[in-house]
Amino acid sequence: MPRPARLFALHVVIGAMLVVSLGRLWYLQVADGAAYVRAAAETRVRTVALAPVRGRILDVTGLPLVANRTVPVVAVDYMALTHQADGGRAVLARLAEVLREPYARVAERVRLCGGDVRRPCWPGSPYQPIPVAGDVDVPTALQITERQEEFPGVSTELQPVRTYPLKAAAVHTLGYVQAGIGQDGLEAAYERDLAGRPGRRDVVVSSTGEVAHVLREVPPAPGADLVTSIDARIQQVSERALADAIAAARRRGLPADSGAVVVLEAKTGRVTALAANPAYNPEVWTGGISQREFEELPLASRAVLGQWPPGSTWKVASVAAAAKAGYDLSASYDCPGSYRVGDRSFRNFGGIALGRMDLREALVKSCDTIFYRIADELWTGRDDDVLGEVAKGFGFGARTGVDLPSEAKGAVPGTGDLPGHAANFSIGQGDVLVTPLQLARAYAAIANGGTLFTPRVAKAVVRPGGEVIRTITPRSERVPVPPAVLAFIRDALTDVPRTGTAAAAFTGFRQPIAGKTGTAEVAGRADTSWFASFDQEHVVVVVVSQGGTGAETAAPAARVVWEGMAL
């Protein structure tokens, strides 16, 4: 091709390319420019939530159960690390050395949660500073601050962290906080009140993901305080009494492994103490926790989630059911060593015959065979549903509605197709299950004359300055038991600590209380020890799993609680 022709062809090609490029540029800038501007803006501005200072949780006297303190915290800028040549590994290695922690432990805390990532990890925004060490000492904080060239993307700042003046006491009831959010107990149940209002910081992010500057910032508003009905002193007394009871049972050769103490205000349904064992030190949440450590924590409160057969503490419901079915409470009944139901013999505790007695004495001496007989006669007459109906009327088999995130509902099974099921049911054995809080609630109804409360731990939400935002009041209903029957049960139970099954545990005890022991058999395990008690003002329920009889373990622990409350 002649040279002029080749030049002309080249010009044509270049011109065509220029036309195409100009057309594409026009499309991007004009035809679809708005969409690209929006996309660019979305990728350049990020909003970071600013956590407010959480409100405190206070006991009934105003003593802090959960508070805040400001401590030096070492935090890492996730985006700054990821844009370093090695992904920040060298910085984290130096940081681990300064913090005197393994590199892997520090690196784990910087990971973002999601997918298959296990604890510890960061559940918040990658644009927020990620705390990797809390409450570091001043020399360590200064070392990091003064050597910033060695720690790019690492900062030390003062941050509020949760503190627990009572340590492990009431830990399940109070709950814990992770990434600024309440995860259990009151921290979760009253999250909206305690958390306050988050602030926000809008940051401009470069195309590489680094924060260029702050666009705007709205400061957070602090959370409100939560006043509870918990009495810190009684809570600590209950914790010690429970721990000592478990330890004493073990010294006697029993495999006691857990338990609970519940103290309620009988006239209001407010919670004075909820102790559960095993417990843990809530300080473990400060600074991060591994998945293995998390899985080993005893997070379940035995006071509201523990379920056991109630044993003879259940007999109060069976007496009320007998009265409803027409049995004469003052009539005389024989208490033989055993009672035959169908082809099976059901024995008294220890197989001991106690002679003739009325239902009052049957409660005081805890005669099983009288209740076997009543249950058998009700089952034979097909009126055995009254046992379950009355039990449910006391709130058994349903959640109490306490202001905590989770609780067990227990079990009130049918009395079954076999008469033996009804016999077991009548003395709180078989498939009957209750929680300590359910039992305390039912005994409060007996103590106060028939009002069944929905228990409440919180009393009021108040501003940091003390102004009451709202009060929290327990709801209530009536148990379907006549006042005269409740009075009969109350009067009978006053003799249990004096002359009945708990007399040995309460020798020399001067306070006028009423109570009922319970010893529940569990297949393949040692007996569950119960004692439910009350006076005009309070209810105290103690349970020790695999703790033996109610008289030898739970009753002495309840006495310690009562004596501590009287101080």
CSV table of N, CA, C and O in Angstrom, one decimal, residues 15-117:
chain,number,residue,atom,x,y,z
A,15,GLY,N,-8.8,8.1,14.7
A,15,GLY,CA,-10.0,8.9,14.9
A,15,GLY,C,-11.1,8.1,15.4
A,15,GLY,O,-11.9,8.5,16.3
A,16,ALA,N,-11.3,6.8,14.9
A,16,ALA,CA,-12.4,6.0,15.4
A,16,ALA,C,-12.2,5.7,16.9
A,16,ALA,O,-13.1,5.7,17.7
A,17,MET,N,-10.9,5.4,17.3
A,17,MET,CA,-10.7,5.1,18.7
A,17,MET,C,-11.0,6.3,19.6
A,17,MET,O,-11.5,6.2,20.7
A,18,LEU,N,-10.6,7.5,19.1
A,18,LEU,CA,-10.9,8.7,19.8
A,18,LEU,C,-12.4,8.9,20.0
A,18,LEU,O,-12.9,9.3,21.1
A,19,VAL,N,-13.1,8.7,18.9
A,19,VAL,CA,-14.6,8.8,19.0
A,19,VAL,C,-15.2,7.9,20.0
A,19,VAL,O,-16.1,8.3,20.8
A,20,VAL,N,-14.7,6.6,20.0
A,20,VAL,CA,-15.3,5.6,20.9
A,20,VAL,C,-14.9,6.0,22.4
A,20,VAL,O,-15.8,6.0,23.3
A,21,SER,N,-13.7,6.5,22.6
A,21,SER,CA,-13.3,6.9,23.9
A,21,SER,C,-14.1,8.1,24.4
A,21,SER,O,-14.5,8.1,25.6
A,22,LEU,N,-14.3,9.0,23.5
A,22,LEU,CA,-15.0,10.2,23.9
A,22,LEU,C,-16.5,9.8,24.2
A,22,LEU,O,-17.1,10.4,25.2
A,23,GLY,N,-17.0,8.9,23.4
A,23,GLY,CA,-18.4,8.5,23.7
A,23,GLY,C,-18.5,7.8,25.0
A,23,GLY,O,-19.5,8.0,25.8
A,24,ARG,N,-17.6,6.9,25.4
A,24,ARG,CA,-17.6,6.2,26.6
A,24,ARG,C,-17.4,7.2,27.8
A,24,ARG,O,-18.1,7.1,28.8
A,25,LEU,N,-16.6,8.2,27.6
A,25,LEU,CA,-16.4,9.2,28.7
A,25,LEU,C,-17.6,10.0,28.9
A,25,LEU,O,-18.0,10.3,30.0
A,26,TRP,N,-18.3,10.3,27.8
A,26,TRP,CA,-19.6,11.1,27.9
A,26,TRP,C,-20.6,10.2,28.7
A,26,TRP,O,-21.3,10.7,29.5
A,27,TYR,N,-20.6,8.9,28.4
A,27,TYR,CA,-21.6,8.0,29.0
A,27,TYR,C,-21.4,8.0,30.5
A,27,TYR,O,-22.3,8.1,31.3
A,28,LEU,N,-20.1,7.8,30.9
A,28,LEU,CA,-19.7,7.7,32.3
A,28,LEU,C,-20.0,9.0,33.0
A,28,LEU,O,-20.5,9.0,34.2
A,29,GLN,N,-19.7,10.1,32.4
A,29,GLN,CA,-19.8,11.4,33.1
A,29,GLN,C,-21.2,12.0,33.1
A,29,GLN,O,-21.6,12.7,34.0
A,30,VAL,N,-21.9,11.7,32.0
A,30,VAL,CA,-23.2,12.4,31.8
A,30,VAL,C,-24.3,11.4,31.9
A,30,VAL,O,-25.2,11.5,32.8
A,31,ALA,N,-24.3,10.4,31.1
A,31,ALA,CA,-25.5,9.4,31.1
A,31,ALA,C,-25.6,8.7,32.4
A,31,ALA,O,-26.7,8.5,32.9
A,32,ASP,N,-24.4,8.1,32.9
A,32,ASP,CA,-24.5,7.3,34.1
A,32,ASP,C,-23.7,8.0,35.2
A,32,ASP,O,-23.3,7.3,36.2
A,33,GLY,N,-23.4,9.3,35.1
A,33,GLY,CA,-22.5,9.9,36.1
A,33,GLY,C,-23.1,9.9,37.5
A,33,GLY,O,-22.4,9.7,38.5
A,34,ALA,N,-24.4,10.2,37.6
A,34,ALA,CA,-25.0,10.3,38.9
A,34,ALA,C,-24.9,9.0,39.7
A,34,ALA,O,-24.6,9.0,40.9
A,35,ALA,N,-25.0,7.9,39.0
A,35,ALA,CA,-24.9,6.6,39.7
A,35,ALA,C,-23.5,6.4,40.2
A,35,ALA,O,-23.3,5.9,41.4
A,36,TYR,N,-22.5,6.8,39.5
A,36,TYR,CA,-21.1,6.6,39.9
A,36,TYR,C,-20.8,7.5,41.0
A,36,TYR,O,-20.0,7.2,41.9
A,37,VAL,N,-21.4,8.8,41.0
A,37,VAL,CA,-21.1,9.7,42.1
A,37,VAL,C,-21.7,9.1,43.4
A,37,VAL,O,-21.0,9.2,44.5
A,38,ARG,N,-22.9,8.5,43.3
A,38,ARG,CA,-23.5,7.9,44.5
A,38,ARG,C,-22.6,6.8,45.0
A,38,ARG,O,-22.4,6.6,46.2
A,39,ALA,N,-22.1,5.9,44.1
A,39,ALA,CA,-21.3,4.8,44.5
A,39,ALA,C,-20.0,5.3,45.2
A,39,ALA,O,-19.6,4.7,46.2
A,40,ALA,N,-19.4,6.3,44.6
A,40,ALA,CA,-18.2,6.8,45.2
A,40,ALA,C,-18.4,7.4,46.6
A,40,ALA,O,-17.6,7.1,47.5
A,41,ALA,N,-19.5,8.1,46.7
A,41,ALA,CA,-19.8,8.6,48.1
A,41,ALA,C,-20.0,7.6,49.1
A,41,ALA,O,-19.6,7.6,50.2
A,42,GLU,N,-20.7,6.5,48.7
A,42,GLU,CA,-21.0,5.4,49.6
A,42,GLU,C,-19.7,4.7,50.0
A,42,GLU,O,-19.6,4.2,51.1
A,43,THR,N,-18.8,4.6,49.2
A,43,THR,CA,-17.5,3.9,49.5
A,43,THR,C,-16.6,4.8,50.3
A,43,THR,O,-15.6,4.3,50.8
A,44,ARG,N,-16.8,6.1,50.3
A,44,ARG,CA,-15.9,7.0,50.9
A,44,ARG,C,-16.3,7.4,52.3
A,44,ARG,O,-15.4,7.8,53.1
A,45,VAL,N,-17.6,7.4,52.7
A,45,VAL,CA,-18.0,7.8,54.0
A,45,VAL,C,-18.5,6.6,54.8
A,45,VAL,O,-19.3,5.8,54.3
A,46,ARG,N,-17.9,6.5,56.0
A,46,ARG,CA,-18.3,5.4,56.9
A,46,ARG,C,-18.7,5.9,58.2
A,46,ARG,O,-18.2,6.9,58.7
A,47,THR,N,-19.8,5.3,58.8
A,47,THR,CA,-20.3,5.8,60.1
A,47,THR,C,-19.8,4.8,61.2
A,47,THR,O,-20.0,3.6,61.1
A,48,VAL,N,-19.2,5.4,62.2
A,48,VAL,CA,-18.8,4.6,63.3
A,48,VAL,C,-19.6,5.0,64.5
A,48,VAL,O,-19.8,6.1,64.9
A,49,ALA,N,-20.2,3.9,65.2
A,49,ALA,CA,-21.0,4.2,66.4
A,49,ALA,C,-20.1,4.5,67.6
A,49,ALA,O,-19.1,3.9,67.8
A,50,LEU,N,-20.5,5.5,68.3
A,50,LEU,CA,-19.8,5.9,69.5
A,50,LEU,C,-20.5,5.4,70.7
A,50,LEU,O,-21.7,5.8,71.0
A,51,ALA,N,-20.0,4.5,71.5
A,51,ALA,CA,-20.7,3.8,72.6
A,51,ALA,C,-20.8,4.8,73.8
A,51,ALA,O,-19.8,5.4,74.1
A,52,PRO,N,-22.0,4.9,74.3
A,52,PRO,CA,-22.1,5.8,75.5
A,52,PRO,C,-21.7,5.0,76.8
A,52,PRO,O,-21.5,3.8,76.7
A,53,VAL,N,-21.5,5.8,77.8
A,53,VAL,CA,-21.2,5.2,79.1
A,53,VAL,C,-22.5,4.5,79.6
A,53,VAL,O,-23.5,5.1,79.7
A,54,ARG,N,-22.4,3.2,79.9
A,54,ARG,CA,-23.5,2.4,80.4
A,54,ARG,C,-23.9,2.9,81.8
A,54,ARG,O,-23.1,3.3,82.6
A,55,GLY,N,-25.2,2.8,82.1
A,55,GLY,CA,-25.7,3.1,83.4
A,55,GLY,C,-25.3,2.0,84.4
A,55,GLY,O,-25.0,0.9,84.0
A,56,ARG,N,-25.3,2.4,85.7
A,56,ARG,CA,-24.9,1.4,86.7
A,56,ARG,C,-26.1,0.6,87.1
A,56,ARG,O,-27.3,0.9,86.9
A,57,ILE,N,-25.8,-0.6,87.8
A,57,ILE,CA,-26.8,-1.4,88.4
A,57,ILE,C,-26.6,-1.3,89.9
A,57,ILE,O,-25.5,-1.6,90.4
A,58,LEU,N,-27.7,-0.9,90.6
A,58,LEU,CA,-27.5,-0.6,92.0
A,58,LEU,C,-28.4,-1.6,92.9
A,58,LEU,O,-29.4,-2.1,92.4
A,59,ASP,N,-28.0,-1.8,94.1
A,59,ASP,CA,-28.8,-2.6,95.0
A,59,ASP,C,-29.9,-1.7,95.6
A,59,ASP,O,-30.0,-0.5,95.3
A,60,VAL,N,-30.7,-2.3,96.5
A,60,VAL,CA,-31.8,-1.6,97.0
A,60,VAL,C,-31.4,-0.4,97.9
A,60,VAL,O,-32.2,0.5,98.0
A,61,THR,N,-30.2,-0.4,98.4
A,61,THR,CA,-29.7,0.7,99.2
A,61,THR,C,-28.9,1.8,98.4
A,61,THR,O,-28.5,2.7,98.9
A,62,GLY,N,-28.8,1.5,97.1
A,62,GLY,CA,-28.0,2.4,96.3
A,62,GLY,C,-26.5,2.0,96.1
A,62,GLY,O,-25.7,2.6,95.4
A,63,LEU,N,-26.1,0.8,96.7
A,63,LEU,CA,-24.8,0.3,96.5
A,63,LEU,C,-24.6,-0.2,95.1
A,63,LEU,O,-25.4,-1.0,94.7
A,64,PRO,N,-23.5,0.2,94.4
A,64,PRO,CA,-23.3,-0.4,93.1
A,64,PRO,C,-23.0,-1.9,93.1
A,64,PRO,O,-22.2,-2.4,93.8
A,65,LEU,N,-23.8,-2.6,92.2
A,65,LEU,CA,-23.6,-4.0,91.9
A,65,LEU,C,-22.7,-4.1,90.7
A,65,LEU,O,-21.9,-5.0,90.5
A,66,VAL,N,-23.0,-3.2,89.7
A,66,VAL,CA,-22.2,-3.1,88.5
A,66,VAL,C,-21.9,-1.6,88.3
A,66,VAL,O,-22.9,-0.8,88.3
A,67,ALA,N,-20.7,-1.2,88.1
A,67,ALA,CA,-20.3,0.2,87.9
A,67,ALA,C,-19.4,0.3,86.8
A,67,ALA,O,-19.1,-0.6,86.0
A,68,ASN,N,-18.8,1.5,86.6
A,68,ASN,CA,-17.8,1.7,85.5
A,68,ASN,C,-16.6,2.4,86.1
A,68,ASN,O,-16.7,3.1,87.1
A,69,ARG,N,-15.5,2.1,85.5
A,69,ARG,CA,-14.3,2.8,85.9
A,69,ARG,C,-13.5,3.0,84.6
A,69,ARG,O,-13.6,2.3,83.6
A,70,THR,N,-12.8,4.1,84.6
A,70,THR,CA,-12.0,4.5,83.4
A,70,THR,C,-10.6,3.9,83.5
A,70,THR,O,-9.9,4.1,84.5
A,71,VAL,N,-10.2,3.1,82.5
A,71,VAL,CA,-8.9,2.5,82.5
A,71,VAL,C,-8.2,2.7,81.2
A,71,VAL,O,-8.8,2.9,80.2
A,72,PRO,N,-6.8,2.6,81.2
A,72,PRO,CA,-6.1,2.7,79.9
A,72,PRO,C,-6.4,1.4,79.1
A,72,PRO,O,-6.2,0.3,79.6
A,73,VAL,N,-6.8,1.6,77.9
A,73,VAL,CA,-7.1,0.4,77.0
A,73,VAL,C,-6.2,0.5,75.7
A,73,VAL,O,-6.1,1.6,75.2
A,74,VAL,N,-5.6,-0.6,75.4
A,74,VAL,CA,-4.9,-0.6,74.1
A,74,VAL,C,-5.8,-1.1,73.0
A,74,VAL,O,-6.5,-2.1,73.1
A,75,ALA,N,-5.9,-0.3,72.0
A,75,ALA,CA,-6.8,-0.6,70.9
A,75,ALA,C,-6.0,-0.6,69.5
A,75,ALA,O,-5.0,0.1,69.4
A,76,VAL,N,-6.6,-1.3,68.6
A,76,VAL,CA,-5.9,-1.4,67.3
A,76,VAL,C,-6.9,-0.9,66.2
A,76,VAL,O,-8.1,-1.2,66.2
A,77,ASP,N,-6.3,-0.2,65.2
A,77,ASP,CA,-7.0,0.2,64.0
A,77,ASP,C,-6.9,-0.9,63.0
A,77,ASP,O,-5.9,-1.1,62.4
A,78,TYR,N,-8.0,-1.6,62.8
A,78,TYR,CA,-8.1,-2.8,61.9
A,78,TYR,C,-7.7,-2.4,60.5
A,78,TYR,O,-6.9,-3.1,59.9
A,79,MET,N,-8.3,-1.3,60.0
A,79,MET,CA,-8.0,-0.9,58.6
A,79,MET,C,-6.5,-0.5,58.4
A,79,MET,O,-5.9,-0.8,57.4
A,80,ALA,N,-6.0,0.2,59.4
A,80,ALA,CA,-4.6,0.6,59.3
A,80,ALA,C,-3.6,-0.7,59.3
A,80,ALA,O,-2.7,-0.7,58.5
A,81,LEU,N,-4.0,-1.7,60.0
A,81,LEU,CA,-3.1,-2.9,60.0
A,81,LEU,C,-3.2,-3.6,58.7
A,81,LEU,O,-2.2,-4.1,58.2
A,82,THR,N,-4.4,-3.8,58.2
A,82,THR,CA,-4.6,-4.5,57.0
A,82,THR,C,-3.9,-3.9,55.8
A,82,THR,O,-3.6,-4.6,54.8
A,83,HIS,N,-3.6,-2.6,55.8
A,83,HIS,CA,-3.0,-1.9,54.7
A,83,HIS,C,-1.5,-1.8,54.9
A,83,HIS,O,-0.8,-1.2,54.1
A,84,GLN,N,-1.0,-2.5,56.0
A,84,GLN,CA,0.5,-2.6,56.1
A,84,GLN,C,0.9,-3.8,55.2
A,84,GLN,O,0.2,-4.7,55.0
A,85,ALA,N,2.2,-3.7,54.8
A,85,ALA,CA,2.7,-4.7,53.9
A,85,ALA,C,2.5,-6.1,54.3
A,85,ALA,O,2.2,-7.0,53.5
A,86,ASP,N,2.7,-6.4,55.6
A,86,ASP,CA,2.5,-7.8,56.1
A,86,ASP,C,1.2,-8.0,56.8
A,86,ASP,O,1.0,-8.9,57.6
A,87,GLY,N,0.2,-7.1,56.6
A,87,GLY,CA,-1.1,-7.2,57.2
A,87,GLY,C,-1.1,-6.9,58.7
A,87,GLY,O,-2.0,-7.2,59.4
A,88,GLY,N,0.0,-6.2,59.2
A,88,GLY,CA,0.1,-5.8,60.6
A,88,GLY,C,0.7,-6.9,61.5
A,88,GLY,O,0.7,-6.7,62.7
A,89,ARG,N,1.2,-8.0,60.9
A,89,ARG,CA,1.7,-9.1,61.8
A,89,ARG,C,2.9,-8.6,62.6
A,89,ARG,O,3.0,-9.0,63.8
A,90,ALA,N,3.8,-7.8,62.0
A,90,ALA,CA,5.0,-7.4,62.8
A,90,ALA,C,4.6,-6.5,64.0
A,90,ALA,O,5.1,-6.6,65.1
A,91,VAL,N,3.6,-5.6,63.7
A,91,VAL,CA,3.2,-4.7,64.8
A,91,VAL,C,2.5,-5.5,65.9
A,91,VAL,O,2.8,-5.2,67.1
A,92,LEU,N,1.7,-6.5,65.5
A,92,LEU,CA,1.0,-7.3,66.6
A,92,LEU,C,2.0,-8.1,67.3
A,92,LEU,O,1.8,-8.3,68.5
A,93,ALA,N,3.1,-8.5,66.7
A,93,ALA,CA,4.1,-9.3,67.4
A,93,ALA,C,4.8,-8.4,68.4
A,93,ALA,O,5.0,-8.9,69.6
A,94,ARG,N,5.1,-7.2,68.0
A,94,ARG,CA,5.8,-6.3,69.0
A,94,ARG,C,4.8,-5.9,70.1
A,94,ARG,O,5.2,-5.8,71.3
A,95,LEU,N,3.5,-5.8,69.8
A,95,LEU,CA,2.5,-5.4,70.8
A,95,LEU,C,2.4,-6.6,71.8
A,95,LEU,O,2.3,-6.4,73.0
A,96,ALA,N,2.3,-7.8,71.3
A,96,ALA,CA,2.2,-9.0,72.1
A,96,ALA,C,3.4,-9.0,73.1
A,96,ALA,O,3.2,-9.4,74.3
A,97,GLU,N,4.5,-8.7,72.7
A,97,GLU,CA,5.7,-8.7,73.5
A,97,GLU,C,5.6,-7.7,74.6
A,97,GLU,O,5.9,-8.0,75.8
A,98,VAL,N,5.1,-6.5,74.3
A,98,VAL,CA,5.0,-5.5,75.3
A,98,VAL,C,3.9,-5.8,76.3
A,98,VAL,O,4.0,-5.6,77.5
A,99,LEU,N,2.8,-6.4,75.8
A,99,LEU,CA,1.7,-6.8,76.7
A,99,LEU,C,2.0,-8.1,77.4
A,99,LEU,O,1.2,-8.5,78.3
A,100,ARG,N,3.1,-8.8,77.1
A,100,ARG,CA,3.5,-10.0,77.7
A,100,ARG,C,2.4,-11.1,77.6
A,100,ARG,O,2.0,-11.8,78.5
A,101,GLU,N,1.9,-11.2,76.3
A,101,GLU,CA,0.9,-12.2,75.9
A,101,GLU,C,1.4,-12.9,74.7
A,101,GLU,O,2.1,-12.4,73.9
A,102,PRO,N,0.9,-14.1,74.5
A,102,PRO,CA,1.2,-14.8,73.2
A,102,PRO,C,0.7,-14.1,72.0
A,102,PRO,O,-0.4,-13.5,72.1
A,103,TYR,N,1.4,-14.1,70.9
A,103,TYR,CA,1.0,-13.4,69.7
A,103,TYR,C,-0.3,-13.9,69.2
A,103,TYR,O,-1.2,-13.1,68.9
A,104,ALA,N,-0.6,-15.2,69.3
A,104,ALA,CA,-1.8,-15.7,68.8
A,104,ALA,C,-3.0,-15.2,69.5
A,104,ALA,O,-4.1,-14.9,68.9
A,105,ARG,N,-2.9,-15.0,70.8
A,105,ARG,CA,-4.0,-14.5,71.6
A,105,ARG,C,-4.3,-13.0,71.2
A,105,ARG,O,-5.5,-12.6,71.2
A,106,VAL,N,-3.3,-12.2,71.0
A,106,VAL,CA,-3.5,-10.8,70.6
A,106,VAL,C,-4.1,-10.8,69.2
A,106,VAL,O,-5.1,-10.0,68.9
A,107,ALA,N,-3.6,-11.6,68.3
A,107,ALA,CA,-4.1,-11.6,66.9
A,107,ALA,C,-5.5,-12.0,66.8
A,107,ALA,O,-6.3,-11.5,66.0
A,108,GLU,N,-5.9,-13.0,67.7
A,108,GLU,CA,-7.3,-13.5,67.6
A,108,GLU,C,-8.3,-12.3,68.0
A,108,GLU,O,-9.4,-12.3,67.4
A,109,ARG,N,-7.9,-11.5,68.9
A,109,ARG,CA,-8.8,-10.4,69.3
A,109,ARG,C,-9.1,-9.4,68.2
A,109,ARG,O,-10.1,-8.7,68.2
A,110,VAL,N,-8.2,-9.3,67.2
A,110,VAL,CA,-8.3,-8.3,66.1
A,110,VAL,C,-9.2,-8.9,65.0
A,110,VAL,O,-9.6,-8.1,64.1
A,111,ARG,N,-9.4,-10.2,65.0
A,111,ARG,CA,-10.2,-10.8,63.9
A,111,ARG,C,-11.7,-10.3,64.0
A,111,ARG,O,-12.2,-10.0,65.0
A,112,LEU,N,-12.3,-10.1,62.8
A,112,LEU,CA,-13.7,-9.7,62.7
A,112,LEU,C,-14.5,-11.0,62.9
A,112,LEU,O,-14.3,-12.0,62.3
A,113,CYS,N,-15.6,-10.9,63.7
A,113,CYS,CA,-16.5,-12.0,63.9
A,113,CYS,C,-17.3,-12.2,62.6
A,113,CYS,O,-17.6,-11.3,61.8
A,114,GLY,N,-17.8,-13.5,62.4
A,114,GLY,CA,-18.6,-13.8,61.3
A,114,GLY,C,-18.2,-15.1,60.7
A,114,GLY,O,-17.0,-15.6,60.8
A,115,GLY,N,-19.1,-15.8,60.1
A,115,GLY,CA,-18.8,-17.1,59.5
A,115,GLY,C,-18.4,-18.1,60.6
A,115,GLY,O,-19.1,-18.3,61.6
A,116,ASP,N,-17.3,-18.8,60.3
A,116,ASP,CA,-16.8,-19.8,61.2
A,116,ASP,C,-15.8,-19.3,62.2
A,116,ASP,O,-15.1,-20.0,62.9
A,117,VAL,N,-15.6,-17.9,62.3
A,117,VAL,CA,-14.7,-17.4,63.3
A,117,VAL,C,-15.2,-17.5,64.7
A,117,VAL,O,-16.3,-17.2,65.0
